[in-house]
Coordinates of C-alpha atoms and ligand atoms in Angstrom, one line a residue:
Chain A
M11 CA 13.7 22.5 -10.1
S12 CA 11.3 24.4 -12.5
K13 CA 8.0 25.6 -11.1
I14 CA 5.5 22.8 -10.9
S15 CA 1.9 23.6 -11.9
A16 CA 0.0 20.6 -10.7
P17 CA -3.8 20.7 -10.0
R18 CA -4.1 21.8 -6.3
S19 CA -7.5 20.3 -5.6
N20 CA -9.8 17.6 -6.8
R21 CA -11.8 20.4 -8.6
E22 CA -8.8 21.7 -10.5
F23 CA -7.9 18.2 -11.4
I24 CA -11.4 17.4 -12.8
E25 CA -11.2 20.7 -14.8
A26 CA -7.8 19.7 -16.2
C27 CA -9.0 16.2 -17.1
V28 CA -12.1 17.5 -18.8
K29 CA -10.0 19.9 -20.8
A30 CA -7.6 17.1 -21.9
G31 CA -10.5 14.8 -22.9
D32 CA -9.7 12.5 -19.9
A33 CA -12.9 13.0 -18.0
V34 CA -16.5 13.1 -19.1
R35 CA -19.3 15.1 -17.4
I36 CA -22.3 12.9 -16.9
K37 CA -25.4 15.1 -16.6
Q38 CA -28.1 12.4 -16.3
E39 CA -29.0 11.1 -12.9
V40 CA -26.9 8.1 -11.7
D41 CA -27.9 5.7 -8.9
W42 CA -25.5 5.4 -6.0
E43 CA -26.6 1.8 -5.7
N44 CA -24.5 -0.2 -8.3
E45 CA -24.9 2.1 -11.3
A46 CA -22.2 4.6 -10.4
G47 CA -19.9 1.7 -9.5
A48 CA -20.6 -0.1 -12.8
I49 CA -19.8 3.1 -14.8
V50 CA -16.5 3.4 -13.0
R51 CA -15.7 -0.3 -13.4
R52 CA -16.4 -0.2 -17.2
A53 CA -14.3 3.0 -17.6
C54 CA -11.4 1.2 -15.8
E55 CA -11.7 -1.9 -18.0
L56 CA -11.8 0.2 -21.1
G57 CA -9.0 2.6 -20.0
A58 CA -11.6 5.3 -20.7
A59 CA -12.0 8.8 -19.5
A60 CA -12.9 9.3 -15.8
P61 CA -16.6 9.7 -15.2
F62 CA -17.7 13.0 -13.4
M63 CA -21.2 12.2 -12.4
E64 CA -23.0 15.5 -11.6
K65 CA -26.4 14.2 -10.5
I66 CA -26.8 11.4 -7.9
K67 CA -30.1 9.8 -7.0
D68 CA -31.4 10.8 -3.5
Y69 CA -28.4 13.2 -3.1
P70 CA -29.0 16.6 -4.7
G71 CA -26.0 18.9 -4.6
F72 CA -23.4 16.0 -4.5
S73 CA -21.4 14.5 -7.3
Y74 CA -19.0 11.6 -7.9
F75 CA -15.6 11.5 -9.6
G76 CA -14.7 8.0 -10.5
A77 CA -11.4 6.3 -11.6
P78 CA -9.4 9.4 -10.9
L79 CA -6.0 8.0 -11.6
S80 CA -6.6 4.8 -13.6
T81 CA -4.6 5.8 -16.6
Y82 CA -1.0 7.1 -17.1
R83 CA -2.5 10.1 -18.9
R84 CA -4.4 11.2 -15.8
M85 CA -1.3 10.4 -13.6
A86 CA 0.7 12.8 -15.9
I87 CA -2.0 15.5 -15.6
S88 CA -2.0 15.1 -11.8
L89 CA 1.7 15.8 -11.7
G90 CA 1.2 18.9 -14.0
M91 CA 3.0 17.0 -16.9
D92 CA 2.0 16.7 -20.6
P93 CA -0.8 14.0 -20.7
A94 CA 1.1 12.2 -23.4
S95 CA 4.2 11.7 -21.2
T96 CA 5.5 8.1 -21.2
L97 CA 5.7 5.9 -18.1
P98 CA 9.5 6.2 -17.8
E99 CA 9.2 10.0 -18.1
I100 CA 6.5 10.1 -15.3
G101 CA 8.7 7.8 -13.2
K102 CA 11.7 10.0 -13.6
E103 CA 9.7 13.0 -12.6
Y104 CA 8.4 11.2 -9.5
L105 CA 11.9 10.2 -8.5
A106 CA 13.3 13.7 -9.0
R107 CA 10.5 15.3 -6.9
T108 CA 10.6 12.8 -4.1
N109 CA 14.4 12.7 -3.8
G110 CA 14.5 16.4 -2.8
E111 CA 14.0 18.1 0.5
P112 CA 10.7 17.5 2.3
I113 CA 8.3 20.5 2.1
A114 CA 6.4 21.0 5.4
P115 CA 2.7 21.7 5.2
V116 CA 1.1 25.0 6.4
T117 CA -2.0 25.4 8.6
I118 CA -4.6 27.8 7.4
D119 CA -7.4 29.5 9.2
R120 CA -10.6 27.6 9.3
K121 CA -12.6 30.4 7.7
D122 CA -10.4 30.0 4.6
A123 CA -10.9 26.3 4.5
P124 CA -13.5 25.1 1.9
C125 CA -14.0 21.8 3.7
K126 CA -15.7 23.7 6.5
E127 CA -18.5 25.1 4.4
N128 CA -21.0 22.6 6.0
I129 CA -20.5 21.1 9.5
L130 CA -22.6 18.2 11.0
L131 CA -22.2 17.7 14.7
G132 CA -24.0 15.7 17.4
A133 CA -27.4 14.3 16.4
D134 CA -26.9 15.6 12.9
V135 CA -24.0 13.3 12.2
D136 CA -25.2 10.6 9.8
L137 CA -23.2 9.0 7.1
C138 CA -26.4 8.3 5.2
K139 CA -26.4 12.1 4.4
L140 CA -23.4 11.5 2.1
P141 CA -23.8 9.7 -1.2
V142 CA -21.9 6.6 -0.1
P143 CA -22.0 4.3 -3.1
L144 CA -22.6 0.6 -3.3
V145 CA -19.5 0.1 -5.5
H146 CA -19.9 -3.6 -6.4
D147 CA -23.1 -5.7 -6.1
G148 CA -22.5 -8.2 -3.3
D149 CA -20.1 -6.0 -1.4
G150 CA -20.5 -6.2 2.4
G151 CA -21.7 -2.6 2.4
R152 CA -21.5 0.9 0.9
Y153 CA -18.0 2.1 1.0
V154 CA -17.2 5.6 2.2
G155 CA -13.5 5.4 1.7
T156 CA -12.3 4.0 -1.6
W157 CA -10.1 7.0 -2.7
H158 CA -9.2 9.0 0.4
A159 CA -6.8 9.3 3.2
V160 CA -7.2 8.2 6.8
V161 CA -5.3 10.8 8.9
T162 CA -3.9 9.8 12.3
K163 CA -1.0 10.9 14.5
H164 CA 1.4 9.0 16.8
P165 CA 0.6 10.5 20.2
V166 CA 4.2 10.4 21.4
R167 CA 6.4 10.7 18.4
G168 CA 3.9 13.1 16.8
D169 CA 4.4 11.7 13.3
V170 CA 1.4 12.1 11.1
N171 CA 0.2 9.4 8.8
W172 CA -2.2 9.6 5.8
G173 CA -3.0 6.2 4.5
M174 CA -5.6 4.8 2.1
Y175 CA -7.4 2.1 4.0
R176 CA -10.8 1.1 2.8
Q177 CA -13.8 2.1 5.0
M178 CA -17.3 0.6 4.9
M179 CA -20.4 2.3 6.3
F180 CA -21.8 -0.1 8.9
D181 CA -24.4 2.4 10.1
G182 CA -24.9 6.1 10.1
R183 CA -22.2 6.6 12.8
T184 CA -19.9 3.6 12.3
M185 CA -17.4 2.6 9.7
S186 CA -15.2 -0.5 9.6
G187 CA -12.1 -1.1 7.6
A188 CA -9.2 -3.3 6.6
V189 CA -6.2 -1.9 8.2
F190 CA -3.4 -4.4 7.7
P191 CA -1.1 -5.1 10.7
F192 CA 2.0 -4.1 8.7
S193 CA 0.6 -0.7 7.5
D194 CA 1.6 2.5 9.3
L195 CA -1.8 2.8 10.9
G196 CA -1.8 -0.9 11.8
K197 CA 1.5 -0.5 13.6
Q198 CA 0.3 2.7 15.4
L199 CA -2.7 0.8 16.7
S200 CA -0.9 -2.3 17.8
E201 CA 2.1 -0.5 19.2
Y202 CA 0.3 2.3 21.1
Y203 CA -3.5 2.5 21.3
L204 CA -4.6 -1.1 21.5
P205 CA -2.4 -2.2 24.5
R206 CA -3.5 0.9 26.4
G207 CA -7.2 0.5 25.5
L208 CA -7.2 4.1 24.2
S209 CA -9.3 5.2 21.3
C210 CA -7.3 6.7 18.4
P211 CA -8.5 10.0 16.8
F212 CA -8.8 9.8 13.0
A213 CA -10.0 12.0 10.2
T214 CA -11.0 10.6 6.8
A215 CA -10.5 13.1 4.0
I216 CA -12.3 12.3 0.7
G217 CA -12.0 14.2 -2.6
L218 CA -8.3 15.1 -2.2
S219 CA -6.0 16.7 -4.7
P220 CA -4.7 13.9 -6.8
L221 CA -1.2 14.3 -5.4
A222 CA -2.5 14.0 -1.8
A223 CA -4.3 10.8 -2.8
M224 CA -1.1 9.6 -4.5
A225 CA 0.8 10.3 -1.3
A226 CA -1.7 8.5 0.8
C227 CA -1.3 5.3 -1.2
A228 CA 2.5 5.6 -1.8
P229 CA 4.6 3.3 0.4
S230 CA 7.2 6.1 1.0
P231 CA 9.0 6.4 4.3
I232 CA 8.5 10.2 4.1
P233 CA 5.4 11.4 6.1
E234 CA 2.6 12.0 3.6
P235 CA 1.9 15.7 4.3
E236 CA 5.5 16.4 3.4
L237 CA 5.5 14.0 0.5
V238 CA 2.5 15.9 -1.0
G239 CA 4.5 19.1 -0.7
M240 CA 7.4 17.5 -2.6
L241 CA 5.2 16.1 -5.3
S242 CA 3.4 19.4 -5.9
G243 CA 6.3 21.8 -5.2
E244 CA 4.5 23.8 -2.6
P245 CA 3.4 23.3 1.0
A246 CA 0.1 21.3 1.5
R247 CA -2.6 23.5 3.0
L248 CA -4.0 22.0 6.2
V249 CA -6.7 23.0 8.6
K250 CA -7.5 21.9 12.2
C251 CA -10.3 19.4 12.7
E252 CA -13.5 20.3 14.7
T253 CA -13.4 17.6 17.2
N254 CA -9.8 16.5 17.6
D255 CA -6.2 17.8 17.2
L256 CA -5.6 16.4 13.7
E257 CA -5.1 18.5 10.6
V258 CA -6.7 17.7 7.3
P259 CA -6.2 19.0 3.7
A260 CA -8.2 22.2 3.7
D261 CA -9.5 21.8 0.1
A262 CA -10.7 18.2 0.6
E263 CA -14.4 17.7 -0.4
I264 CA -15.5 15.8 2.6
I265 CA -14.0 15.2 6.1
I266 CA -15.2 12.6 8.5
E267 CA -13.8 13.0 12.1
G268 CA -14.0 10.4 14.8
E269 CA -12.2 7.8 16.9
I270 CA -11.0 4.3 16.2
C271 CA -12.4 2.0 19.0
P272 CA -9.9 -0.3 20.7
D273 CA -12.6 -2.3 22.3
Y274 CA -15.4 -2.6 19.7
K275 CA -15.4 -4.3 16.4
V276 CA -18.1 -4.7 13.7
E277 CA -18.1 -6.7 10.5
E278 CA -16.4 -5.5 7.4
G279 CA -16.3 -6.7 3.8
P280 CA -16.3 -8.5 1.5
F281 CA -15.2 -5.9 -1.0
G282 CA -13.8 -6.0 -4.6
E283 CA -10.1 -5.8 -4.3
Y284 CA -7.1 -4.8 -6.4
T285 CA -6.2 -8.4 -7.2
G286 CA -9.4 -8.5 -9.2
Y287 CA -11.2 -10.7 -6.7
R288 CA -13.2 -10.5 -3.5
T289 CA -10.7 -12.6 -1.4
S290 CA -10.9 -11.4 2.1
P291 CA -14.2 -12.6 3.6
R292 CA -16.5 -10.8 5.9
D293 CA -14.9 -10.5 9.3
F294 CA -14.7 -8.3 12.4
R295 CA -12.3 -5.5 11.6
V296 CA -11.0 -2.1 12.8
T297 CA -14.0 0.0 13.7
F298 CA -14.3 3.8 13.3
R299 CA -16.9 5.8 15.3
V300 CA -17.9 9.0 13.6
N301 CA -18.3 12.3 15.6
C302 CA -18.4 15.0 13.0
I303 CA -18.8 15.4 9.2
T304 CA -17.7 18.5 7.3
Y305 CA -18.0 19.1 3.6
R306 CA -17.8 21.7 0.8
N307 CA -20.8 23.0 -1.0
N308 CA -21.5 20.8 -4.0
A309 CA -19.1 18.2 -2.6
T310 CA -17.7 15.6 -4.9
M311 CA -17.1 12.1 -3.6
T312 CA -14.2 10.3 -5.2
I313 CA -14.6 6.6 -6.1
S314 CA -12.1 4.0 -7.0
N315 CA -13.6 0.7 -8.2
M316 CA -11.1 -2.0 -7.6
G317 CA -11.4 -5.2 -9.7
V318 CA -9.7 -6.7 -12.7
P319 CA -7.1 -4.4 -14.3
Q320 CA -6.9 -1.7 -14.5
D321 CA -7.7 0.7 -11.8
E322 CA -5.7 3.1 -9.6
G323 CA -5.1 0.4 -7.1
Q324 CA -3.0 -1.4 -9.7
L325 CA -1.7 1.5 -11.7
L326 CA -0.6 3.8 -9.0
R327 CA 0.6 1.2 -6.5
S328 CA 2.6 -0.6 -9.1
F329 CA 4.1 2.7 -10.0
S330 CA 5.0 3.9 -6.5
L331 CA 6.0 0.4 -5.1
G332 CA 8.4 0.0 -8.1
L333 CA 10.0 3.4 -7.8
E334 CA 10.3 3.2 -4.0
L335 CA 12.1 -0.1 -4.4
E336 CA 14.4 1.5 -7.0
K337 CA 15.3 4.2 -4.5
L338 CA 16.0 1.6 -1.8
L339 CA 18.2 -0.5 -4.2
R340 CA 20.1 2.6 -5.3
S341 CA 20.6 3.6 -1.7
Q342 CA 22.4 0.3 -1.2
G343 CA 24.7 0.9 -4.2
I344 CA 23.2 -1.7 -6.4
P345 CA 23.7 -0.9 -10.1
V346 CA 20.0 -1.2 -11.2
T347 CA 18.8 0.1 -14.5
G348 CA 15.3 0.4 -13.1
V349 CA 12.4 -1.3 -11.4
Y350 CA 9.0 -1.8 -13.0
M351 CA 5.8 -3.5 -11.9
H352 CA 3.3 -4.2 -14.6
P353 CA -0.2 -3.0 -13.4
R354 CA -1.6 -6.2 -14.8
S355 CA 0.4 -8.2 -12.3
T356 CA -1.8 -6.4 -9.7
H357 CA 1.5 -5.2 -8.2
H358 CA 2.5 -8.8 -7.5
M359 CA 5.7 -8.9 -9.5
M360 CA 8.7 -6.6 -9.3
I361 CA 10.8 -6.6 -12.5
V362 CA 14.3 -5.4 -11.7
G363 CA 17.0 -4.6 -14.3
V364 CA 20.6 -4.8 -13.0
K365 CA 24.1 -4.9 -14.2
P366 CA 25.2 -8.4 -13.2
A367 CA 28.2 -7.1 -11.3
Y368 CA 28.8 -10.0 -8.9
T369 CA 27.4 -13.4 -7.9
G370 CA 24.2 -13.3 -5.8
I371 CA 23.1 -9.9 -6.9
A372 CA 19.6 -11.1 -7.7
Q373 CA 19.3 -12.7 -4.3
Q374 CA 20.5 -9.5 -2.7
I375 CA 17.9 -7.6 -4.6
A376 CA 15.1 -10.1 -3.6
Q377 CA 16.1 -10.1 0.0
L378 CA 16.1 -6.3 0.2
A379 CA 12.8 -6.1 -1.7
F380 CA 11.0 -8.8 0.4
G381 CA 12.6 -7.6 3.6
S382 CA 11.5 -4.0 3.2
K383 CA 8.4 -2.2 4.2
L384 CA 7.2 -2.8 0.6
G385 CA 7.6 -6.5 0.9
P386 CA 4.2 -7.7 2.0
W387 CA 2.5 -6.3 -1.2
F388 CA 4.2 -8.6 -3.8
H389 CA 5.5 -12.1 -3.9
M390 CA 7.5 -12.3 -7.1
V391 CA 10.8 -10.6 -8.0
M392 CA 12.2 -11.1 -11.5
V393 CA 15.7 -10.0 -12.1
V394 CA 16.9 -9.4 -15.6
D395 CA 20.2 -7.9 -17.0
D396 CA 20.8 -4.3 -18.0
Q397 CA 20.4 -5.2 -21.7
T398 CA 16.8 -6.2 -21.2
D399 CA 14.1 -3.4 -21.4
I400 CA 12.2 -3.9 -18.2
Y401 CA 9.2 -2.0 -19.6
N402 CA 8.9 -4.4 -22.5
W403 CA 7.1 -7.5 -21.3
D404 CA 8.0 -9.4 -24.5
E405 CA 11.7 -9.0 -23.8
V406 CA 11.3 -9.8 -20.1
Y407 CA 9.2 -12.8 -20.7
H408 CA 11.7 -14.1 -23.3
A409 CA 14.6 -13.6 -20.7
F410 CA 12.5 -15.4 -18.1
C411 CA 11.7 -18.4 -20.3
T412 CA 15.2 -18.8 -21.6
R413 CA 17.6 -17.8 -18.8
C414 CA 15.9 -18.7 -15.6
H415 CA 17.3 -22.1 -14.5
P416 CA 14.5 -24.2 -13.0
E417 CA 16.7 -25.4 -10.2
N418 CA 19.3 -22.7 -9.7
G419 CA 17.4 -19.6 -10.8
I420 CA 14.2 -20.1 -8.7
H421 CA 14.5 -19.3 -5.0
I422 CA 11.6 -19.7 -2.6
Y423 CA 11.4 -17.8 0.7
R424 CA 9.0 -19.3 3.2
N425 CA 7.0 -17.9 6.2
T426 CA 7.3 -14.3 5.2
T427 CA 4.7 -11.5 5.6
G428 CA 1.8 -11.8 3.2
T429 CA -1.6 -10.0 3.0
P430 CA -5.0 -11.5 3.6
L431 CA -5.8 -10.5 0.0
Y432 CA -3.6 -13.0 -1.9
P433 CA -6.0 -15.0 -4.0
F434 CA -3.6 -18.0 -4.2
A435 CA -2.9 -18.2 -0.5
T436 CA -4.5 -20.8 1.7
P437 CA -7.3 -19.6 4.0
H438 CA -5.0 -20.2 7.0
E439 CA -2.2 -18.1 5.4
R440 CA -4.7 -15.3 4.6
K441 CA -6.0 -15.3 8.2
Y442 CA -2.6 -14.7 9.7
S443 CA -1.0 -12.7 6.9
I444 CA 1.5 -15.5 6.2
G445 CA 3.3 -15.1 2.9
S446 CA 5.8 -16.9 0.8
K447 CA 7.9 -15.4 -2.0
V448 CA 9.8 -16.4 -5.1
L449 CA 12.7 -14.9 -6.9
F450 CA 13.2 -15.6 -10.7
D451 CA 16.9 -15.0 -11.3
C452 CA 17.2 -14.4 -15.1
L453 CA 20.9 -13.4 -15.1
W454 CA 23.6 -15.4 -16.7
P455 CA 25.7 -16.8 -13.9
V456 CA 28.8 -14.6 -13.3
D457 CA 31.1 -17.7 -13.3
W458 CA 30.1 -18.7 -16.8
D459 CA 32.7 -17.9 -19.4
K460 CA 31.3 -14.9 -21.4
T461 CA 32.6 -16.2 -24.7
N462 CA 32.1 -19.9 -24.5
D463 CA 29.3 -20.5 -22.0
V464 CA 26.9 -17.6 -22.4
P465 CA 24.7 -18.1 -25.4
T466 CA 24.6 -15.3 -28.0
L467 CA 21.3 -13.3 -28.2
V468 CA 20.2 -13.6 -31.8
S469 CA 18.5 -10.4 -32.6
F470 CA 18.6 -7.7 -35.3
K471 CA 20.3 -5.4 -32.9
N472 CA 22.8 -7.9 -31.5
V473 CA 24.2 -9.9 -34.4
Y474 CA 24.5 -7.6 -37.4
P475 CA 27.3 -5.1 -38.0
K476 CA 26.2 -1.5 -37.5
D477 CA 26.6 -0.6 -41.2
I478 CA 24.3 -3.5 -42.3
Q479 CA 21.7 -2.4 -39.7
E480 CA 21.8 1.1 -40.9
R481 CA 21.5 0.1 -44.5
V482 CA 18.5 -2.2 -43.8
L483 CA 16.8 0.6 -41.8
A484 CA 17.4 3.2 -44.5
N485 CA 16.1 0.9 -47.2
W486 CA 13.2 -0.5 -45.3
T487 CA 10.4 1.3 -47.2
T488 CA 12.2 0.8 -50.5
Y489 CA 12.1 -2.9 -49.9
G490 CA 8.3 -2.5 -49.9
Y491 CA 7.5 -2.4 -46.2
P492 CA 5.4 0.3 -44.6
E493 CA 7.2 2.8 -42.4
V494 CA 7.8 1.6 -38.8
K495 CA 6.9 4.2 -36.2
Chain B
M3 CA -42.9 -6.1 5.8
N4 CA -39.2 -5.3 6.0
Q5 CA -36.5 -6.9 3.9
W6 CA -33.1 -7.8 5.4
E7 CA -29.9 -9.4 4.3
V8 CA -27.3 -11.3 6.2
F9 CA -23.7 -12.5 5.4
V10 CA -22.7 -15.9 6.7
M11 CA -19.7 -18.1 6.2
D12 CA -21.8 -21.2 6.9
M13 CA -25.5 -21.8 6.7
A14 CA -25.4 -23.4 10.1
E15 CA -25.1 -19.8 11.5
L16 CA -28.8 -19.5 10.7
A17 CA -30.1 -22.1 13.2
E18 CA -33.9 -22.3 13.3
G19 CA -36.2 -22.7 16.3
K20 CA -34.1 -20.6 18.7
D21 CA -32.9 -17.0 19.2
I22 CA -29.8 -16.2 17.3
E23 CA -27.6 -13.0 17.3
I24 CA -26.7 -11.7 13.9
S25 CA -25.8 -8.5 12.0
I26 CA -28.4 -7.8 9.3
R27 CA -28.6 -5.0 6.8
T28 CA -31.8 -3.4 5.6
L29 CA -32.8 -3.7 2.0
N30 CA -35.7 -1.4 2.3
P31 CA -35.4 1.4 -0.3
G32 CA -34.1 4.8 0.8
V33 CA -30.9 6.4 1.9
Q34 CA -30.5 4.0 4.8
K35 CA -30.4 1.0 2.5
Y36 CA -27.5 -1.4 3.4
T37 CA -26.9 -0.1 6.9
Y38 CA -26.6 -2.7 9.6
K39 CA -28.2 -3.5 12.9
H40 CA -27.0 -6.1 15.3
V41 CA -30.1 -8.0 16.5
R42 CA -31.5 -11.0 18.4
A43 CA -33.8 -12.7 16.0
Q44 CA -35.5 -15.9 15.0
V45 CA -35.3 -17.2 11.4
S46 CA -37.3 -19.8 9.5
S47 CA -37.0 -21.4 6.1
S48 CA -40.7 -21.4 5.9
L49 CA -41.3 -18.0 4.3
D50 CA -44.6 -17.2 5.9
K51 CA -43.7 -18.0 9.5
F52 CA -42.2 -14.6 10.4
P53 CA -43.2 -11.1 9.2
D54 CA -40.0 -10.0 7.6
K55 CA -37.9 -11.4 4.7
L56 CA -34.3 -12.4 4.9
Q57 CA -31.9 -13.1 2.1
V58 CA -28.5 -14.6 2.5
R59 CA -25.1 -13.9 1.1
M60 CA -22.0 -16.0 1.7
G61 CA -18.7 -14.6 2.9
R62 CA -17.5 -13.3 -0.4
G63 CA -20.8 -11.8 -1.5
Q64 CA -22.3 -14.8 -3.4
L65 CA -26.1 -14.6 -3.2
S66 CA -27.5 -17.8 -1.7
A67 CA -30.6 -19.4 -3.2
A68 CA -31.9 -20.1 0.3
K69 CA -34.6 -17.7 1.5
F70 CA -35.8 -17.2 5.1
S71 CA -38.4 -15.3 7.0
I72 CA -37.2 -13.4 10.1
K73 CA -38.6 -11.9 13.3
V74 CA -36.4 -9.2 14.8
I75 CA -36.8 -9.5 18.6
E76 CA -34.6 -6.7 19.7
E77 CA -31.7 -4.6 18.6
I78 CA -28.6 -5.3 20.6
R79 CA -26.4 -2.4 21.4
R80 CA -22.9 -3.7 21.7
L81 CA -21.3 -0.3 21.5
P82 CA -19.5 0.6 24.7
P83 CA -21.2 3.6 26.4
Q84 CA -18.3 6.0 26.0
Y85 CA -18.9 6.2 22.3
S86 CA -22.6 7.0 22.3
Ligands
FMN523 C1 -7.8 2.1 -3.6 C2 -6.9 1.6 -2.5 C3 -7.4 0.9 -1.4 C4 -6.5 0.4 -0.4 N1 -7.1 -0.2 0.7 C5 -6.2 -0.6 1.7 C6 -6.8 -1.2 2.9 O1 -8.0 -1.4 3.0 N2 -6.0 -1.6 3.9 C7 -4.6 -1.4 3.8 O2 -3.9 -1.7 4.7 N3 -4.0 -0.9 2.6 C8 -4.8 -0.5 1.6 N4 -4.3 0.1 0.5 C9 -2.8 0.2 0.4 C10 -2.3 1.4 1.2 O3 -3.0 2.6 0.8 C11 -0.9 1.6 1.0 O4 -0.2 0.5 1.6 C12 -0.3 2.8 1.6 O5 1.0 2.9 1.3 C13 -0.6 2.8 3.1 O6 0.3 3.7 3.7 P1 1.2 3.4 4.9 O7 2.5 2.9 4.3 O8 1.2 4.7 5.5 O9 0.5 2.3 5.8 C14 -5.1 0.6 -0.5 C15 -4.6 1.3 -1.7 C16 -5.5 1.7 -2.6 C17 -4.9 2.4 -3.8
MN524 MN1 2.4 6.2 6.0

């Protein structure tokens, strides 16, 4: 593999984005209450440059970086690629890097770790000292964690997890968050800590390198510290926490250390979510007690503002969920051409292209997809053939509307795992994470006669002889049409 | 006078004429704005009955038109002692 030169920290990333015209420096003072959130939201809805807000009301010395990865250009920059790279190119690069050998992180000395430049302990610990934004008006609170990683470790197996699970400031020493039962942290808590009544040490890292953030929200089975190494082509640099045994990215902007309480819950939410709604209501959720805060000089807090498309919740999760499913299907020998989730589906629909090699291949794909670790996050799988361009919604939609038989092509799976965030789910289903799923099989049945039963696709590319196609293309402008790019 | 806000799923949670236990967040300006306290309090729909103001949001953030006055009787510490 050629040497990767990806931004190694949030700061290097901001620099690279500014240079490419993909971030703007905002010099005038911005209010942490709604104004910063509204800027980020508008930037997301316009697909605009990421706002780097250098002056925050009440919080001299702190800054915000919003919408860090809400465009494919910024995703390309984060991977050290040409910003103009296409989505299939970015996808290919992700697959190439994450199919290699895991790269273990290294631990560095705390005196070399920028995140230790300021340390708050004991009575000094107060989340109100950080510029925690009110991201959307009407949210249940100010959110500390919107683009971050919650670091934990399984006390017996020792595996480390970095996950992006939203965290609300309840008071100066308490946060609450939505940790779904099927997430890695949710499973750690229900399997180990809760039954024993033990508190679970955690560390929240904010202002990560973009690839560390990408790893924290990727549904990969590879432990995230190693995944970052693979994505960036070099070991992640970690440093020991002040008050527990966990290790955190040394160049993160802000670290919040503490413990998850097994026996104490405070309210969390509502919050603007990736589906484009506030769906999960206020409720008592997982509660984090804060024991220590460390941060860099001139720390930058990262903000993701989830809502209608498109933000990093949709863009990045669609990207990694699709590619992780592609890996899974290939590992089972299924002849897929690719897997794509359109960000506008708010990662609810998997579009899978496959060579229709045998009967039931679409159902096999759907069962693997829904049955995998990825399954709770989407409820629709659409399978099209290998002639259909999965990235071209016009082609996929045409295939769906013409080839999916209303009785034989639609398969419903009941009583599966859902999330409390599905806007269409009943309140009861949301409360218990009950899901249901649907497969849209848009393949011609294998037992149809290819010549006499399967309709012929009537398109320029499919029905005209090659020489006619070439002649028409060559003469297109002489006919009087403008050139087609 | 302090300004507070509460989230409820049902207006019946704000029963009048008796002590209730609720989580309220401060709307007073400053860096503590939107932080919560869990309190025992009395609320009233007559706005001049109690010293502080209380506004209400429903479970998904919708601001209610109903307004209350509130008297915070005491803060209730529910946090188990091992975390203090
Ligand atoms: C901005 C953002 C916010 C998220 N918030 C949550 C959350 O509150 N709870 C949750 O379980 N997952 C949340 N996710 C999804 C997880 O980050 C994702 O499932 C990730 O893969 C979790 O890692 P795990 O597989 O190690 O559990 C969020 C993702 C993003 C991009
Ligand atoms: Mn994980």
